[in-house]
């Protein structure tokens, strides 16, 4: 009965063209109402049953996307798809829809060895029936109106968004799916299934490999190697005819591919010439239906060879033995032994572009992995000797295998991070087609013109997609640089995401208490694979919260929506973009990506924890802060330093701006109302702040100016250009410009005058040193973090109060130093005790919260006395 109660739609009462009951039954369920189902439970499930096919489609939200696969698992295809949809949900954290996945099992297939064409035709027929069953009970759109399907009684809300994508066995079925959608008059038309004949071809774009290559380049930059300018050694899984492997192995002319394998052949080239081998790989990539057997063996280095995997034994030359790090005396290996040796070879990069799971953890059994076909060749993460892993393919490593490898020094993320560009480009395609549909319908554009426009925007779409891959790698690198000091915060973040974003720490293999204790003893924090999981859930939780808010409708978000689309589309569609059916979701996705990528994985959580604000309020403050401080310009300048300075230097620059974001967001939450005036706030603050930042050297005085110059010198010595070095050195002082600007508005004074007084006061009372002591306070728990943040805010409040009273009670027009001195003379009696306390605290090497609190209270008293009227 519980299953019946969870059923909200069916096509049971629909009729075919002859008025007869349809030869399929579709039922839509709400799995979260069924406690008998295993976790994770998606939001929606459609089950399709017919004589020739059975299938299940799972969605984690109303707006979701993912592939449909042709399953060969008759009894448990739902189990298969359930495992895939969780990974899809995590991968989709970077795009507009959440995760979905479907699988169908064709029940009347002929023997492919007898008649492959008939076998394929029946598979397509089963796929068509499955797609039809999904559309039978899916709402449609007619203009702005949502229309329910005929003869369907709905017990749920409107649900018109259904898209599918290619997957195992259905790579060439997109046009077929779109033809079914057209037969139904479905509003998405050929946006229903991306990648069809009028869509973005992933292999032609090479987009999945290019996205994963952003991870590879970042990993090697951290190791001091430029993959686009220096030779490096590679082993891989795949062949040059494949999309991900083939495209990937053409992304640098400095690749020295020493070994690779697919399901047919083993390729060995122990000492390749980078230039000649690149050209030969290019030839194979362009050769239809190529395999490693087509490689020109005359180009192989001494000792190399190409061998069938079916061989009983493969000869191992001295050159191969040395390259793969095999024991002395090894002259031959079985294919399985050789493949294990390739996977664990001591080379620079392992590039996975194949199908299967090849790396597990030593704590896992092969049965735990569920990929029996590769049990004989799978290796443990601790046995990898590569420096970097690039996961162009899906599920090439188990998550525990990744973590184990990372703990042993391998640079590796997750497949969801590395190969997200494929699903990202498909999502852009769908949203672009949706935007253009009204223009085609109104006759403003023909379908041919639409298709030409799509093609013309290919590289701009690719650039937007690759931007996500790049930024997420920066984000993970930034997180890893703070993994030890921020470990307590990351532990609390996991608890927060468990409560608010559906994170199951055990299911995602995150550290338990025992493992956290071990890592704390050994000075370890989270690994990149673990950060990758937190990135996904941080974005998913943020998007869930913002989707239910009024933020996407705010006029200040208009440009955020427009900027999502390529320039040519912005020009063609114009104001029509604001009527995009997924306007809200696109805006939310862009804001969530920016907040996490630039603010940090724990940014939103810490802001909630320390201010009590809602995620919507925090998002508003973030939007204002990034505009006021011109975040995009600073970040672009740091990115331009790739391979010019080391990544540690770039990370320091990124983190310094993140500190500014942290403090700026808290300032706006505590001092301004942003409920409906983001544009006005940006207008008020951006001009004054951006006018003063370039002259920070002129505003600072004494020891603060010395500190500023030291930071400039530090950056310059590491290769940072002068202008950017000065901008970096000015970042945290720039935060004070918010107080300065508000003071100037409140007092109707020139902002430069107020700034000079403000920094003069800070120098006179050594408030910069006091802030440094506060920043050095430990934060082992939540209350320590809150106390530290509150004290920092109070010190800035003292600076603001002192600046106000000096500005109000001294002679206008005088030099700022003279005005501060004038005020101090007038208040010399009150200054005696203050100076004594500040000197005592300043003499301490690492003052704790107690003496800092006393110093703060003394300064507050000085503000009260100094501002008292005669």
Coordinates of C-alpha atoms in Angstrom, one line a residue, residues 560-855:
X560 CA 23.8 37.6 -14.1
X561 CA 21.3 35.9 -16.3
X562 CA 22.5 37.7 -19.5
X563 CA 26.2 36.9 -18.8
X564 CA 25.4 33.1 -18.6
X565 CA 24.7 33.1 -22.4
X566 CA 27.2 33.6 -25.2
X567 CA 27.5 37.2 -26.6
X568 CA 25.9 36.5 -30.0
X569 CA 22.8 35.0 -28.3
X570 CA 22.6 38.1 -26.0
X571 CA 22.4 40.3 -29.1
X572 CA 19.8 38.1 -30.9
X573 CA 17.5 37.4 -28.0
X574 CA 17.8 40.7 -26.1
X575 CA 15.1 41.2 -23.5
X576 CA 13.5 37.9 -24.3
X577 CA 16.2 36.2 -22.2
X578 CA 14.5 37.6 -19.1
X579 CA 11.5 35.3 -20.0
X580 CA 13.6 32.2 -20.1
X581 CA 11.7 29.4 -18.4
X582 CA 14.8 28.5 -16.3
X583 CA 15.7 32.1 -15.5
X584 CA 15.5 31.4 -11.7
X585 CA 17.6 28.2 -11.9
X586 CA 20.3 29.8 -14.1
X587 CA 20.7 32.8 -11.9
X588 CA 20.9 30.6 -8.8
X589 CA 23.4 28.3 -10.4
X590 CA 25.6 31.3 -11.4
X591 CA 25.5 32.8 -7.9
X592 CA 26.1 29.5 -6.2
X593 CA 29.1 28.7 -8.4
X594 CA 30.6 32.1 -7.8
X595 CA 30.1 32.0 -4.0
X596 CA 31.7 28.6 -3.6
X597 CA 34.4 28.9 -6.2
X598 CA 35.6 32.4 -5.0
X599 CA 34.5 32.5 -1.4
X600 CA 35.6 29.0 -0.5
X601 CA 33.9 25.7 0.3
X602 CA 33.1 26.7 3.8
X603 CA 32.3 30.4 3.1
X604 CA 28.5 30.2 3.2
X605 CA 28.6 27.9 6.2
X606 CA 30.9 30.2 8.2
X607 CA 28.9 33.3 7.3
X608 CA 25.7 31.6 8.5
X609 CA 27.4 30.4 11.7
X610 CA 29.0 33.7 12.5
X611 CA 26.2 36.1 11.6
X612 CA 23.0 34.1 11.8
X613 CA 22.0 35.5 8.4
X614 CA 20.1 33.4 5.9
X615 CA 21.9 32.0 2.8
X616 CA 19.8 34.4 0.7
X617 CA 21.1 37.4 2.7
X618 CA 24.6 36.1 2.4
X619 CA 24.2 35.7 -1.4
X620 CA 23.0 39.3 -1.6
X621 CA 26.0 40.6 0.4
X622 CA 28.4 38.5 -1.7
X623 CA 27.0 40.0 -4.9
X624 CA 27.5 43.5 -3.6
X625 CA 31.0 42.8 -2.3
X626 CA 32.3 41.2 -5.4
X627 CA 31.2 44.3 -7.4
X628 CA 32.4 46.9 -4.9
X629 CA 35.9 45.4 -4.8
X630 CA 36.0 44.5 -8.5
X631 CA 36.7 40.8 -7.7
X632 CA 36.7 39.7 -11.4
X633 CA 39.5 42.0 -12.4
X634 CA 41.7 40.9 -9.5
X635 CA 41.1 37.2 -10.1
X636 CA 41.8 37.6 -13.8
X637 CA 45.1 39.2 -13.0
X638 CA 46.1 36.4 -10.7
X639 CA 45.1 33.8 -13.3
X640 CA 47.3 35.4 -15.9
X641 CA 50.2 34.4 -13.7
X642 CA 49.8 30.7 -14.5
X643 CA 53.2 29.2 -15.1
X644 CA 54.8 32.7 -14.5
X645 CA 54.8 32.4 -10.7
X646 CA 54.4 29.3 -8.5
X647 CA 50.9 28.2 -7.4
X648 CA 51.7 28.9 -3.7
X649 CA 52.1 32.5 -4.6
X650 CA 48.8 32.5 -6.6
X651 CA 47.1 30.8 -3.7
X652 CA 48.2 33.4 -1.3
X653 CA 46.8 36.1 -3.5
X654 CA 43.5 34.2 -3.9
X655 CA 43.2 33.6 -0.2
X656 CA 43.9 37.3 0.6
X657 CA 41.0 38.3 -1.6
X658 CA 38.9 35.6 0.1
X659 CA 39.6 37.2 3.4
X660 CA 38.3 40.5 2.0
X661 CA 35.2 38.7 0.8
X662 CA 34.6 37.2 4.2
X663 CA 34.9 40.5 6.0
X664 CA 33.1 42.5 3.4
X665 CA 30.1 40.2 3.5
X666 CA 29.9 40.4 7.2
X667 CA 30.2 44.2 7.1
X668 CA 27.2 44.5 4.8
X669 CA 25.2 42.0 6.8
X670 CA 25.9 43.9 10.0
X671 CA 25.6 47.4 8.7
X672 CA 23.4 47.7 5.7
X673 CA 19.9 46.4 4.6
X674 CA 20.2 44.6 1.3
X675 CA 16.7 43.3 1.0
X676 CA 15.9 45.2 -2.1
X677 CA 18.7 47.6 -2.8
X678 CA 21.7 45.8 -4.1
X679 CA 22.2 48.0 -7.1
X680 CA 22.0 51.1 -4.9
X681 CA 24.5 49.7 -2.5
X682 CA 26.9 48.9 -5.3
X683 CA 26.5 52.4 -6.7
X684 CA 27.1 54.0 -3.3
X685 CA 30.2 52.1 -2.4
X686 CA 32.0 51.0 -5.6
X687 CA 33.0 54.4 -6.8
X688 CA 34.6 55.7 -3.5
X689 CA 36.2 52.3 -2.7
X690 CA 37.7 51.8 -6.2
X691 CA 39.0 55.4 -6.2
X692 CA 40.9 55.0 -3.0
X693 CA 42.4 51.5 -3.4
X694 CA 45.0 52.7 -6.0
X695 CA 46.2 55.4 -3.6
X696 CA 46.5 53.2 -0.5
X697 CA 50.2 53.9 -0.4
X698 CA 49.4 57.5 0.2
X699 CA 46.7 56.8 2.9
X700 CA 48.7 54.5 5.1
X701 CA 51.2 55.8 7.6
X702 CA 54.1 54.7 9.7
X703 CA 54.3 51.0 10.6
X704 CA 51.2 50.2 8.5
X705 CA 52.8 51.7 5.4
X706 CA 55.9 49.6 6.2
X707 CA 53.8 46.5 6.5
X708 CA 52.2 47.4 3.2
X709 CA 55.6 47.8 1.5
X710 CA 56.8 44.5 2.9
X711 CA 53.8 42.8 1.3
X712 CA 54.5 44.5 -2.0
X713 CA 58.1 43.4 -1.8
X714 CA 57.1 39.8 -0.9
X715 CA 54.9 39.6 -4.0
X716 CA 57.4 41.3 -6.3
X717 CA 60.2 38.9 -5.3
X718 CA 57.9 36.0 -6.4
X719 CA 57.3 37.5 -9.8
X720 CA 54.0 39.3 -9.3
X721 CA 53.8 42.5 -11.4
X722 CA 54.0 45.8 -9.5
X723 CA 50.4 46.8 -10.0
X724 CA 49.0 43.5 -8.8
X725 CA 51.5 43.3 -6.0
X726 CA 50.2 46.7 -4.7
X727 CA 46.6 45.6 -5.1
X728 CA 47.4 42.5 -3.1
X729 CA 49.1 44.4 -0.4
X730 CA 46.1 46.8 -0.2
X731 CA 43.3 44.1 0.1
X732 CA 42.7 44.0 3.8
X733 CA 43.2 47.7 4.2
X734 CA 40.6 48.0 1.4
X735 CA 38.0 46.5 3.8
X736 CA 38.3 49.5 6.0
X737 CA 37.1 51.6 3.0
X738 CA 33.6 50.4 3.6
X739 CA 33.6 52.2 7.0
X740 CA 35.3 55.1 5.5
X741 CA 32.8 55.4 2.7
X742 CA 29.8 55.1 5.1
X743 CA 31.4 57.7 7.4
X744 CA 31.9 60.1 4.6
X745 CA 28.2 59.7 3.5
X746 CA 26.9 60.1 7.1
X747 CA 29.1 63.1 7.8
X748 CA 28.9 64.6 4.3
X749 CA 32.7 64.8 4.2
X750 CA 35.1 64.2 1.4
X751 CA 35.9 60.5 1.3
X752 CA 39.7 61.1 0.9
X753 CA 39.7 63.3 4.0
X754 CA 37.9 60.7 6.1
X755 CA 40.2 57.9 4.8
X756 CA 43.3 59.9 5.8
X757 CA 41.9 60.4 9.3
X758 CA 40.8 56.8 9.6
X759 CA 44.2 55.4 8.8
X760 CA 45.9 58.0 10.9
X761 CA 43.9 56.8 13.9
X762 CA 44.8 53.2 13.1
X763 CA 48.5 54.0 13.1
X764 CA 48.4 56.2 16.2
X765 CA 46.8 53.4 18.3
X766 CA 48.6 50.4 16.7
X767 CA 45.3 48.9 15.8
X768 CA 46.8 47.0 12.9
X769 CA 48.9 45.1 15.4
X770 CA 45.9 44.4 17.5
X771 CA 44.1 43.0 14.4
X772 CA 47.1 40.8 13.6
X773 CA 47.0 39.3 17.2
X774 CA 43.3 38.6 16.7
X775 CA 43.9 36.8 13.4
X776 CA 46.5 34.6 15.1
X777 CA 44.0 33.4 17.8
X778 CA 43.4 29.6 17.5
X779 CA 39.9 28.5 16.5
X780 CA 39.6 24.9 17.6
X781 CA 35.9 25.1 17.9
X782 CA 32.8 27.1 16.9
X783 CA 32.8 29.4 19.8
X784 CA 36.5 30.3 19.4
X785 CA 35.8 31.2 15.8
X786 CA 32.8 33.3 16.8
X787 CA 34.7 35.1 19.5
X788 CA 37.6 35.8 17.1
X789 CA 35.3 37.2 14.5
X790 CA 33.3 39.3 17.0
X791 CA 36.5 40.8 18.4
X792 CA 37.8 41.7 14.9
X793 CA 34.5 43.4 14.2
X794 CA 34.7 45.3 17.5
X795 CA 38.2 46.6 16.7
X796 CA 37.0 47.9 13.4
X797 CA 34.1 49.5 15.2
X798 CA 36.6 51.3 17.5
X799 CA 38.6 52.5 14.5
X800 CA 35.4 53.8 13.0
X801 CA 34.3 55.5 16.2
X802 CA 37.7 57.2 16.7
X803 CA 37.8 58.4 13.1
X804 CA 34.4 59.9 13.5
X805 CA 35.2 61.8 16.6
X806 CA 38.6 63.0 15.3
X807 CA 36.9 64.2 12.1
X808 CA 34.1 66.0 14.1
X809 CA 36.2 67.5 16.8
X810 CA 39.4 68.8 15.1
X811 CA 40.2 71.6 12.7
X812 CA 39.0 70.9 9.1
X813 CA 41.6 71.5 6.4
X814 CA 44.6 70.5 8.5
X815 CA 46.9 67.5 7.7
X816 CA 45.4 64.2 9.0
X817 CA 48.5 63.6 11.2
X818 CA 48.1 67.0 12.8
X819 CA 44.3 66.4 13.4
X820 CA 45.0 63.1 15.2
X821 CA 47.6 64.8 17.3
X822 CA 45.3 67.7 18.1
X823 CA 42.6 65.2 19.3
X824 CA 45.1 63.2 21.4
X825 CA 46.3 66.4 23.1
X826 CA 42.7 67.3 23.9
X827 CA 42.2 63.8 25.4
X828 CA 45.6 63.2 26.9
X829 CA 44.2 62.3 30.3
X830 CA 42.0 59.5 28.9
X831 CA 44.9 58.3 26.8
X832 CA 47.2 57.5 29.7
X833 CA 45.5 54.3 30.7
X834 CA 44.8 53.3 27.1
X835 CA 48.4 53.7 26.1
X836 CA 49.6 51.6 29.1
X837 CA 47.3 48.7 28.3
X838 CA 48.1 48.8 24.6
X839 CA 51.9 48.7 25.3
X840 CA 51.5 45.8 27.7
X841 CA 49.4 43.8 25.2
X842 CA 51.7 44.7 22.3
X843 CA 54.7 43.4 24.2
X844 CA 53.1 39.9 24.4
X845 CA 54.3 37.5 21.8
X846 CA 51.0 35.7 21.4
X847 CA 48.3 37.4 23.5
X848 CA 45.2 35.3 24.2
X849 CA 41.6 36.4 24.1
X850 CA 41.7 37.7 27.7
X851 CA 44.3 40.5 27.3
X852 CA 42.9 41.4 23.9
X853 CA 39.5 41.8 25.4
X854 CA 40.9 44.2 28.0
X855 CA 42.6 46.2 25.3

